mmCIF file with all atom_site columns, C-alpha atoms in Angstrom:
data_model
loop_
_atom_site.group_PDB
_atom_site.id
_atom_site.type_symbol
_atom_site.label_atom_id
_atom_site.label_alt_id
_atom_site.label_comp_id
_atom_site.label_asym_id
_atom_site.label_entity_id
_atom_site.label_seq_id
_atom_site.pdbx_PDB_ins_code
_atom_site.Cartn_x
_atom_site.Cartn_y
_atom_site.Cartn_z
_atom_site.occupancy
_atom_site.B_iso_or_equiv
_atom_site.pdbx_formal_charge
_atom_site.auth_seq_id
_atom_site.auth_comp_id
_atom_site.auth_asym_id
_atom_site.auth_atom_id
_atom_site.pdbx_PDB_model_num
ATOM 1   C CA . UNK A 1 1   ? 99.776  82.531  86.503  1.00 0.00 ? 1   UNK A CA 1
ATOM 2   C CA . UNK A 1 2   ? 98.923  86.401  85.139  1.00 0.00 ? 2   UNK A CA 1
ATOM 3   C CA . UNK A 1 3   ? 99.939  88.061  87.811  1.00 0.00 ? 3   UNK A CA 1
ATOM 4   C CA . UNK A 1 4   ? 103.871 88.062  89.356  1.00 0.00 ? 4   UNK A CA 1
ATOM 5   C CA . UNK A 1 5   ? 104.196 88.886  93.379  1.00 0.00 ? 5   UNK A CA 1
ATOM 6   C CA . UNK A 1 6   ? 102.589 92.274  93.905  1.00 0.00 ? 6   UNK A CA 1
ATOM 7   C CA . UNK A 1 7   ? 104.495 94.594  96.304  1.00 0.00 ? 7   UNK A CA 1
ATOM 8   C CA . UNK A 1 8   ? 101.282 95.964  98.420  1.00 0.00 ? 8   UNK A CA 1
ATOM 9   C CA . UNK A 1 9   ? 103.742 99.035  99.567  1.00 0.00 ? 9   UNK A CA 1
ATOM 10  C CA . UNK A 1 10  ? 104.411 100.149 96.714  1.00 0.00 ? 10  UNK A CA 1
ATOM 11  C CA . UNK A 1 11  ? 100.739 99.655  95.577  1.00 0.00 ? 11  UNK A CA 1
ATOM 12  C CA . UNK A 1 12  ? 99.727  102.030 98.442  1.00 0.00 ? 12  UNK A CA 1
ATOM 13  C CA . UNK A 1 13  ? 102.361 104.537 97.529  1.00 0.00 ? 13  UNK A CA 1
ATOM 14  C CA . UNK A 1 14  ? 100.641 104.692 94.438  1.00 0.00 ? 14  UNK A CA 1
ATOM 15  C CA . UNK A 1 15  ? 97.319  104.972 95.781  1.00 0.00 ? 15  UNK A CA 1
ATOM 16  C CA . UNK A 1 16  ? 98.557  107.957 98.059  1.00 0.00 ? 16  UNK A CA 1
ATOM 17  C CA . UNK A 1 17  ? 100.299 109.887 95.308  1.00 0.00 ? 17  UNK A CA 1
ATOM 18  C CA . UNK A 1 18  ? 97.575  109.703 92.875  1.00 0.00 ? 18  UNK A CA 1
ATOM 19  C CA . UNK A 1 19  ? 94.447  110.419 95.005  1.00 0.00 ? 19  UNK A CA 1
ATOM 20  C CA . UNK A 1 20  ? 96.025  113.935 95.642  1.00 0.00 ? 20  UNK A CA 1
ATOM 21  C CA . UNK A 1 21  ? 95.532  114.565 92.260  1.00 0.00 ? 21  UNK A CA 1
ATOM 22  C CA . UNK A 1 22  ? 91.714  113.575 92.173  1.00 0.00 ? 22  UNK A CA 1
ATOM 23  C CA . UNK A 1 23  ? 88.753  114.393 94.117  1.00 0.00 ? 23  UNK A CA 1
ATOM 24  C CA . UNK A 1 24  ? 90.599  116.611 96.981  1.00 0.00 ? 24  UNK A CA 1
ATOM 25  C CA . UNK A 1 25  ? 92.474  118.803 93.971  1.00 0.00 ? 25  UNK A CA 1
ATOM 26  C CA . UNK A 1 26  ? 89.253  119.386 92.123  1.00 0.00 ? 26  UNK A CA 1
ATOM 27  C CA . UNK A 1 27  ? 90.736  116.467 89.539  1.00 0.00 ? 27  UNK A CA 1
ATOM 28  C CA . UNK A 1 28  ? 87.984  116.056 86.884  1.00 0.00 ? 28  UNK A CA 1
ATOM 29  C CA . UNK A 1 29  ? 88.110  113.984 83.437  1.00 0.00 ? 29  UNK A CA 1
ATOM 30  C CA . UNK A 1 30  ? 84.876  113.110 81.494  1.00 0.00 ? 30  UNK A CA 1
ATOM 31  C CA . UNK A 1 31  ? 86.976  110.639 79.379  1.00 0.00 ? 31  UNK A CA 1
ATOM 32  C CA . UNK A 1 32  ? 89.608  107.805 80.133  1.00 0.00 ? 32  UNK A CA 1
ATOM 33  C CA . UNK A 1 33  ? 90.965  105.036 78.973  1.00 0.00 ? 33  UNK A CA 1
ATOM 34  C CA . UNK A 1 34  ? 88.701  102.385 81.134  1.00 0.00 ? 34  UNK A CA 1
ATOM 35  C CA . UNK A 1 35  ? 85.600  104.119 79.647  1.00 0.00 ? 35  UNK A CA 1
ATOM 36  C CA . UNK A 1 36  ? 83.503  106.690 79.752  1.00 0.00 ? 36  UNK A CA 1
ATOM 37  C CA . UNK A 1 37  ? 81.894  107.819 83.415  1.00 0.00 ? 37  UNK A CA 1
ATOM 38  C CA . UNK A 1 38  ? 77.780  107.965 83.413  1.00 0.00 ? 38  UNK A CA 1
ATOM 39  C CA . UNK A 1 39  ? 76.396  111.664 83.334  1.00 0.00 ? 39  UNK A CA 1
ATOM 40  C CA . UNK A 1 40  ? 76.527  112.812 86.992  1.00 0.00 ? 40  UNK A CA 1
ATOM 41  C CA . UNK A 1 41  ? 80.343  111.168 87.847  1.00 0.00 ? 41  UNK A CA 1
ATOM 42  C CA . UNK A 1 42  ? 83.250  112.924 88.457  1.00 0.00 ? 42  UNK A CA 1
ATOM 43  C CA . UNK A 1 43  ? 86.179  110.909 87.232  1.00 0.00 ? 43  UNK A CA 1
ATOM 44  C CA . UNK A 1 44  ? 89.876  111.152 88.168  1.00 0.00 ? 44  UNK A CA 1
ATOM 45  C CA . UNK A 1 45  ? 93.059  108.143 86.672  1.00 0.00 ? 45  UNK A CA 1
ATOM 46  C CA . UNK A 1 46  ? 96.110  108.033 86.265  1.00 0.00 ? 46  UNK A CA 1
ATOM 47  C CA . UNK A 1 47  ? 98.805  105.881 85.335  1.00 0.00 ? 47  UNK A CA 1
ATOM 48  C CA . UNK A 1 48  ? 102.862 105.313 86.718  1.00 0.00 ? 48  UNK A CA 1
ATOM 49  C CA . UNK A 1 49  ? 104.605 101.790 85.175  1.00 0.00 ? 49  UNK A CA 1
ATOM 50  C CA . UNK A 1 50  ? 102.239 98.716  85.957  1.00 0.00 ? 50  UNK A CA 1
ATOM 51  C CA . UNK A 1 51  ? 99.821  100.702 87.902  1.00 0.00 ? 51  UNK A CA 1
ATOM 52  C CA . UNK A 1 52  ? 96.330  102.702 86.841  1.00 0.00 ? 52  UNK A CA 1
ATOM 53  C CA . UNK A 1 53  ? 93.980  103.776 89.002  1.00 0.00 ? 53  UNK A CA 1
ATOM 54  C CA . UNK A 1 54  ? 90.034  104.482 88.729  1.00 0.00 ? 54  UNK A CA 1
ATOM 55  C CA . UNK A 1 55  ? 88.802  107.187 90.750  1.00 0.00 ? 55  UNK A CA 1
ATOM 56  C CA . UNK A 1 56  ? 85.124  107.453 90.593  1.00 0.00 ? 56  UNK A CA 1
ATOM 57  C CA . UNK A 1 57  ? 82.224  109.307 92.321  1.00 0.00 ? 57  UNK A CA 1
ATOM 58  C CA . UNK A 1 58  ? 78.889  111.336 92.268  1.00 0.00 ? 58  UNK A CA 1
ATOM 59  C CA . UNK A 1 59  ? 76.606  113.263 93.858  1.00 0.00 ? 59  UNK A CA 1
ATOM 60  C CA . UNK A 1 60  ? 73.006  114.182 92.629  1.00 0.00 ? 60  UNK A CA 1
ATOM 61  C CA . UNK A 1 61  ? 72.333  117.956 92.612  1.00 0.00 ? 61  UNK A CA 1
ATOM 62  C CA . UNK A 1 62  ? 69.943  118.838 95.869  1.00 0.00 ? 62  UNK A CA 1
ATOM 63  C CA . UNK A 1 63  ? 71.337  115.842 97.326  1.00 0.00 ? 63  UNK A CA 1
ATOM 64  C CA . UNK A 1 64  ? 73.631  115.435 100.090 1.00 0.00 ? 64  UNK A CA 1
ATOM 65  C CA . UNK A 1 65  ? 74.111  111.482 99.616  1.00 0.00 ? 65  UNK A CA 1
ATOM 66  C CA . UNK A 1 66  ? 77.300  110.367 97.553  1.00 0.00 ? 66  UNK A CA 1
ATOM 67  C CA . UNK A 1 67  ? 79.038  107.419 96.641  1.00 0.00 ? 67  UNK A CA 1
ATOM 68  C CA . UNK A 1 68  ? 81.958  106.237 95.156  1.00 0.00 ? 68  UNK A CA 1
ATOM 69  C CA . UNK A 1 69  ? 84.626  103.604 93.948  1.00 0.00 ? 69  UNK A CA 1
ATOM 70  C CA . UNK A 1 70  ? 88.393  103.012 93.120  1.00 0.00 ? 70  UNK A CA 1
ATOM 71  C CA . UNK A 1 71  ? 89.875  100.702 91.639  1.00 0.00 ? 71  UNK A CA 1
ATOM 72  C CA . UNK A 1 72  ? 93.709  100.139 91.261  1.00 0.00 ? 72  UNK A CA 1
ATOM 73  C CA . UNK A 1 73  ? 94.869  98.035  88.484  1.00 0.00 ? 73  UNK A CA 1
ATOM 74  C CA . UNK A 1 74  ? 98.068  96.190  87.362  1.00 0.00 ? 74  UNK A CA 1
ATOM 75  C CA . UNK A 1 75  ? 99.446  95.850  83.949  1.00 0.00 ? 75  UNK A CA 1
ATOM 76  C CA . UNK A 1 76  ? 100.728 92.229  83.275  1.00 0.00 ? 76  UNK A CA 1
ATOM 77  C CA . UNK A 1 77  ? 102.009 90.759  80.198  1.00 0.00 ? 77  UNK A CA 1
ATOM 78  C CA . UNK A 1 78  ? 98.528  89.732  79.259  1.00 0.00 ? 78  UNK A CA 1
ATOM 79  C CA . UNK A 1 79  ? 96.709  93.216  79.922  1.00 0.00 ? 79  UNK A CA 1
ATOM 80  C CA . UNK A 1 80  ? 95.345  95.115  82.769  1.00 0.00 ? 80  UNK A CA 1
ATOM 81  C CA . UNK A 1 81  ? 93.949  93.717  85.605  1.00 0.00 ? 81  UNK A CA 1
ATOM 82  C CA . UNK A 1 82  ? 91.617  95.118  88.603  1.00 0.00 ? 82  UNK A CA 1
ATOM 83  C CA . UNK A 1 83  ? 93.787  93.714  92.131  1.00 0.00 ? 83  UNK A CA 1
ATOM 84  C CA . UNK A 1 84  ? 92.452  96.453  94.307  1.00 0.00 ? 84  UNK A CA 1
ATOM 85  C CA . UNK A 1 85  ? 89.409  98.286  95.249  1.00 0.00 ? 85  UNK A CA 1
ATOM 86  C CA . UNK A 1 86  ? 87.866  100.851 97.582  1.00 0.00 ? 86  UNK A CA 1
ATOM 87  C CA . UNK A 1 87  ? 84.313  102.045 97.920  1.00 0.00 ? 87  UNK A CA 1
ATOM 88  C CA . UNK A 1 88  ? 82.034  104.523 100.343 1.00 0.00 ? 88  UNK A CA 1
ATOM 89  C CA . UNK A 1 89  ? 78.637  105.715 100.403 1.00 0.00 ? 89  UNK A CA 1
ATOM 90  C CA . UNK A 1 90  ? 76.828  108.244 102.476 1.00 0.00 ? 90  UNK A CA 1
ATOM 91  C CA . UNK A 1 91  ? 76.136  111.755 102.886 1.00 0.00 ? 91  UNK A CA 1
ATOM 92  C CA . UNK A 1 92  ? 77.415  115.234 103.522 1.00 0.00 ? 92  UNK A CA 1
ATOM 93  C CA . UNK A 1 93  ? 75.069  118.206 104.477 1.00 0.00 ? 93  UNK A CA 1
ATOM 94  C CA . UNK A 1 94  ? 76.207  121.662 103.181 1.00 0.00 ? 94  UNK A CA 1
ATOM 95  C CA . UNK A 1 95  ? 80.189  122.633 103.296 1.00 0.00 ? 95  UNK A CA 1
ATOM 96  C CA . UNK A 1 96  ? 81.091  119.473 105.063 1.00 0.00 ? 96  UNK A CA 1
ATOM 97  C CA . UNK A 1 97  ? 83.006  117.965 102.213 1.00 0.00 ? 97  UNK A CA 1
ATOM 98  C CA . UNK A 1 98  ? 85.137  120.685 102.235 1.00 0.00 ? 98  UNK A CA 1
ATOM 99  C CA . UNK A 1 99  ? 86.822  119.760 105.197 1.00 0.00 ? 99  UNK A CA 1
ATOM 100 C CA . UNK A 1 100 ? 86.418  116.223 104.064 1.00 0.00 ? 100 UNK A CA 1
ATOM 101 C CA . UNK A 1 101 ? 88.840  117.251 101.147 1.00 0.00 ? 101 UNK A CA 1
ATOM 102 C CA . UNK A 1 102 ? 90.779  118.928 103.787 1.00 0.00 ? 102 UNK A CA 1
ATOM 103 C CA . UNK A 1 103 ? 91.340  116.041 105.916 1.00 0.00 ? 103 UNK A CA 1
ATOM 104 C CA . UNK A 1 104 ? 92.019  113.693 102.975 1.00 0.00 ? 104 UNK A CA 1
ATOM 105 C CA . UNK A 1 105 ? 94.577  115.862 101.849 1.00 0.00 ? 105 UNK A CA 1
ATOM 106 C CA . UNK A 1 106 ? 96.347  116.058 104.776 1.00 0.00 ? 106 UNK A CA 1
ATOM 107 C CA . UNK A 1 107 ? 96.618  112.054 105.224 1.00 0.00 ? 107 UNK A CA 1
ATOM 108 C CA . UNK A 1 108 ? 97.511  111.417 101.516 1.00 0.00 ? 108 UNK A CA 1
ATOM 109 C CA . UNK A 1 109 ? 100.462 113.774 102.106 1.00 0.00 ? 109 UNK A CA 1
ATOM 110 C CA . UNK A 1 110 ? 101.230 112.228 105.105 1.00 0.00 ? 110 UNK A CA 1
ATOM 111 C CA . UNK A 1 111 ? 101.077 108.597 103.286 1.00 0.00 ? 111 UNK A CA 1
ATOM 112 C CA . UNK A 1 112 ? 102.882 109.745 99.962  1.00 0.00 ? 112 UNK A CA 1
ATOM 113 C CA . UNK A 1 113 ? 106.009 110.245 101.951 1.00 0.00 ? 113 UNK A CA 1
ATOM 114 C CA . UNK A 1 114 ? 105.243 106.881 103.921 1.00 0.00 ? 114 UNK A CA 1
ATOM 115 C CA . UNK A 1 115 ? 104.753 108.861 107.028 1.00 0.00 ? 115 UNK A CA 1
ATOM 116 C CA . UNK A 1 116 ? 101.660 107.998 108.798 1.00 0.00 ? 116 UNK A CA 1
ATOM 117 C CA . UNK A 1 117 ? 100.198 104.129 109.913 1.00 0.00 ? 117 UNK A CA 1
ATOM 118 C CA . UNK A 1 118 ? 97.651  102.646 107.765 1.00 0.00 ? 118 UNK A CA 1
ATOM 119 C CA . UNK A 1 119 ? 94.091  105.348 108.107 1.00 0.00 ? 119 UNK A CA 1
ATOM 120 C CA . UNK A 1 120 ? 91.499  102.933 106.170 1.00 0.00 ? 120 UNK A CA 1
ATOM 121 C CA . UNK A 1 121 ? 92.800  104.964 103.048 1.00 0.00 ? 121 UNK A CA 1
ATOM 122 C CA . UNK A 1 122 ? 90.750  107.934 104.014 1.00 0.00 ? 122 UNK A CA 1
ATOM 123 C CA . UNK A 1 123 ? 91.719  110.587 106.671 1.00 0.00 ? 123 UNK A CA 1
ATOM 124 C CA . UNK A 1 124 ? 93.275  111.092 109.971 1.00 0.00 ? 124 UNK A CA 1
ATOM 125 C CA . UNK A 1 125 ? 91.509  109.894 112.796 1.00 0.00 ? 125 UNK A CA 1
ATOM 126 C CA . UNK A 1 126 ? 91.121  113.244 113.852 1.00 0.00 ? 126 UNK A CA 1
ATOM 127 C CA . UNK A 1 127 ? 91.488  116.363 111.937 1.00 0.00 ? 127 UNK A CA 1
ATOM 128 C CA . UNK A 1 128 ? 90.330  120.003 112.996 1.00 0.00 ? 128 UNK A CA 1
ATOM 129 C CA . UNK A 1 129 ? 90.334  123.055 110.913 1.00 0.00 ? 129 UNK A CA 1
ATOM 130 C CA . UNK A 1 130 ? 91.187  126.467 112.632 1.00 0.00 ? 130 UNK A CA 1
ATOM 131 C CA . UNK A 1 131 ? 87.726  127.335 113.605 1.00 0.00 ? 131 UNK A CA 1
ATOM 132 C CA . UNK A 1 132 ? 87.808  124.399 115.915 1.00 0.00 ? 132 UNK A CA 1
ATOM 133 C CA . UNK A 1 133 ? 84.175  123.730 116.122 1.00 0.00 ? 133 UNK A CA 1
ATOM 134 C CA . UNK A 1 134 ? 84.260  121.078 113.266 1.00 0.00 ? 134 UNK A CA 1
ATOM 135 C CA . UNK A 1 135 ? 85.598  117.414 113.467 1.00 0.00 ? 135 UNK A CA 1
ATOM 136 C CA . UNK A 1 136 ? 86.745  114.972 110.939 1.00 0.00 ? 136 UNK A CA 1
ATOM 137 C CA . UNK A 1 137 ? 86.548  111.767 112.575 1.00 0.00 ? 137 UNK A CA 1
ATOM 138 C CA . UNK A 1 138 ? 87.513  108.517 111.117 1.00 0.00 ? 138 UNK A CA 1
ATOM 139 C CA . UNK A 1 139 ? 87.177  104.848 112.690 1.00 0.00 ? 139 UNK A CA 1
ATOM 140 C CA . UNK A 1 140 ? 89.306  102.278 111.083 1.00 0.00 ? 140 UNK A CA 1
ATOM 141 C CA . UNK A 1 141 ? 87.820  98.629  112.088 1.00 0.00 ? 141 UNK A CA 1
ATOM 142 C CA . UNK A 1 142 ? 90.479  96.962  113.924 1.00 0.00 ? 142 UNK A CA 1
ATOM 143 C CA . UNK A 1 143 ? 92.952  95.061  112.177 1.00 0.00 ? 143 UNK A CA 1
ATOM 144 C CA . UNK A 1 144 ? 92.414  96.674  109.183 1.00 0.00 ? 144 UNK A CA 1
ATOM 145 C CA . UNK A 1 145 ? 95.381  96.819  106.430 1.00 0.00 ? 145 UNK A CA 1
ATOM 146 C CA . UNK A 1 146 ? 95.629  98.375  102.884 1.00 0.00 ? 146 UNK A CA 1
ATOM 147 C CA . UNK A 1 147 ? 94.362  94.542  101.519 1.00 0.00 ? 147 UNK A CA 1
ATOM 148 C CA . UNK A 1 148 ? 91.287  94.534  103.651 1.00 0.00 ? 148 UNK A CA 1
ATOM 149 C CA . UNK A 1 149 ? 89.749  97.370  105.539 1.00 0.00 ? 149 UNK A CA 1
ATOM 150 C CA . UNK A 1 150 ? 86.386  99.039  106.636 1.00 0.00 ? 150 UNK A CA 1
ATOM 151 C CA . UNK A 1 151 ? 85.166  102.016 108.594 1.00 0.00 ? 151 UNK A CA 1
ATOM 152 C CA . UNK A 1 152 ? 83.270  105.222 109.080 1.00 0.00 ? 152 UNK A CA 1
ATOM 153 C CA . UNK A 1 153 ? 83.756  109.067 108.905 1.00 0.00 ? 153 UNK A CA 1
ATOM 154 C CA . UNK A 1 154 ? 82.148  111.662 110.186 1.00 0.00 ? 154 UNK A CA 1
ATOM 155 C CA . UNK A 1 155 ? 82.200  115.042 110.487 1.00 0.00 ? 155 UNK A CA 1
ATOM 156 C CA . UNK A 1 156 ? 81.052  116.815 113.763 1.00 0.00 ? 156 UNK A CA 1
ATOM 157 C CA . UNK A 1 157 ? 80.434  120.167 114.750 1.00 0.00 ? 157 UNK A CA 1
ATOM 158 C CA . UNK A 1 158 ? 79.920  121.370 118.212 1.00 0.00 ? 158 UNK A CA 1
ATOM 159 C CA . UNK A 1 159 ? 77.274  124.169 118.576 1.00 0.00 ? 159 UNK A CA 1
ATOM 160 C CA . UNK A 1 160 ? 77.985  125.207 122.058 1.00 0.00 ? 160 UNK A CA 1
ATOM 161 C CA . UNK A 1 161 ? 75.062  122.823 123.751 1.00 0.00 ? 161 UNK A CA 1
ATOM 162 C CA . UNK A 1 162 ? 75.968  119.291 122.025 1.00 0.00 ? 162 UNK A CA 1
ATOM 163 C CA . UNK A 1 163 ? 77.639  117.672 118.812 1.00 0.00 ? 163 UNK A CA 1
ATOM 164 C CA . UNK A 1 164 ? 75.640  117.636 115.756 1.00 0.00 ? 164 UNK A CA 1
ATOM 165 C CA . UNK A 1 165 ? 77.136  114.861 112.887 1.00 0.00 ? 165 UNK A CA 1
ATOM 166 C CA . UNK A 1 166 ? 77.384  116.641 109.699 1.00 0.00 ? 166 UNK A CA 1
ATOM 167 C CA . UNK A 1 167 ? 77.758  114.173 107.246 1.00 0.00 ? 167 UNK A CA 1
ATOM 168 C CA . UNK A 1 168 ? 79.374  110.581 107.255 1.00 0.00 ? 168 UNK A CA 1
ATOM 169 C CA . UNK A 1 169 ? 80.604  107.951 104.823 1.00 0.00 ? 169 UNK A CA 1
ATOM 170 C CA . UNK A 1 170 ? 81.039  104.090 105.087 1.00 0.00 ? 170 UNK A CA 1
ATOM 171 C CA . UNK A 1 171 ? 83.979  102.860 103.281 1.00 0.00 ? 171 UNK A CA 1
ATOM 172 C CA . UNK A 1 172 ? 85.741  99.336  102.485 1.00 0.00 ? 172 UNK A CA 1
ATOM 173 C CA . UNK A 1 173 ? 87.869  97.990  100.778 1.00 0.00 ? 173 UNK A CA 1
ATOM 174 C CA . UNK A 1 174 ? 90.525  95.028  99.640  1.00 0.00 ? 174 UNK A CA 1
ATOM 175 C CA . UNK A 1 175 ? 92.505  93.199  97.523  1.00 0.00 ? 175 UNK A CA 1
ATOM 176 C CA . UNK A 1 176 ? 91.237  91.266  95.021  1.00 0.00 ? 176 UNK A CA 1
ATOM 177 C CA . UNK A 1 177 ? 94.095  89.027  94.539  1.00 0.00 ? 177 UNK A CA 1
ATOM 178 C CA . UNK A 1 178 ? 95.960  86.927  96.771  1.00 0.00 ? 178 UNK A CA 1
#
């Protein structure tokens, strides 16, 4: 066997701490140790004992669709190895994915000091910034854990006559490992 027991807790604890120093921080590295992104990626890692994690995504300029993956890997005695992965696709019109970082932010704090239920590893179910016409929303499938999820996001605004989706993502992810 490569792999000992992995402690899935602590694996998420990782994943929380680390992804608020990615994406939703403005995190950006051209160059890592896993390789080298394509042109057009952002790229965030980092690394803490047996743990590394991935953090990749893009967007083409005058585009509003995105995508990305991340990938969580453990360091046995034999090398690293991928045991977990997330990845979403979809699209954001305009200054949508600012509250996107917003609302990602808010539930990685939350889940770096273990205080929130499992969110699909994305954001709150609900999260409104102070001009309270806008709406993250985020539906976690039922059932879902931090070894096998899916759901969707979507942000809303409310023009005074009806609500108008903004942008949304689809996301999954699991375990790779037993």
């Amino acid at each position: 066997m490569y792999l000992e027991k992995i402690d899935w807790k602590s694996v998420e604890s990782f994943f929380y701490r680390t992804m608020l120093t990615g994406w939703i921080a403005g995190g950006l590295q051209q160059t890592n140790r896993f390789g080298v992104p394509p042109p057009g990626y952002g790229h965030a890692e980092d690394r803490d004992g047996r743990y590394a994690i991935s953090d990749m995504w893009s967007q083409t300029p005058d585009s509003s669709r995105s995508h990305g993956n991340t990938t969580i890997l453990y360091r046995s005695d034999l090398g690293w190895f991928p045991i977990w992965y997330m990845s979403y696709e979809g699209e954001y019109a305009g200054q949508s994915s600012k509250l996107v970082k917003e609302a990602l932010c808010a539930a990685y704090t939350l889940g770096a000091k273990g205080e929130t239920g499992f969110l699909g590893c994305r954001g709150p179910l609900v999260y409104r910034p102070r001009d309270n016409r806008t709406r993250y929303v985020n539906i976690v499938d039922d059932n879902a854990s931090f070894v096998s999820f899916s759901g969707i996001e979507r942000v809303r605004v409310w023009d005074g006559n009806k609500d108008i989706v903004l942008g949304w993502h689809q996301y999954r992810g699991r375990a790779l490992i037993d």
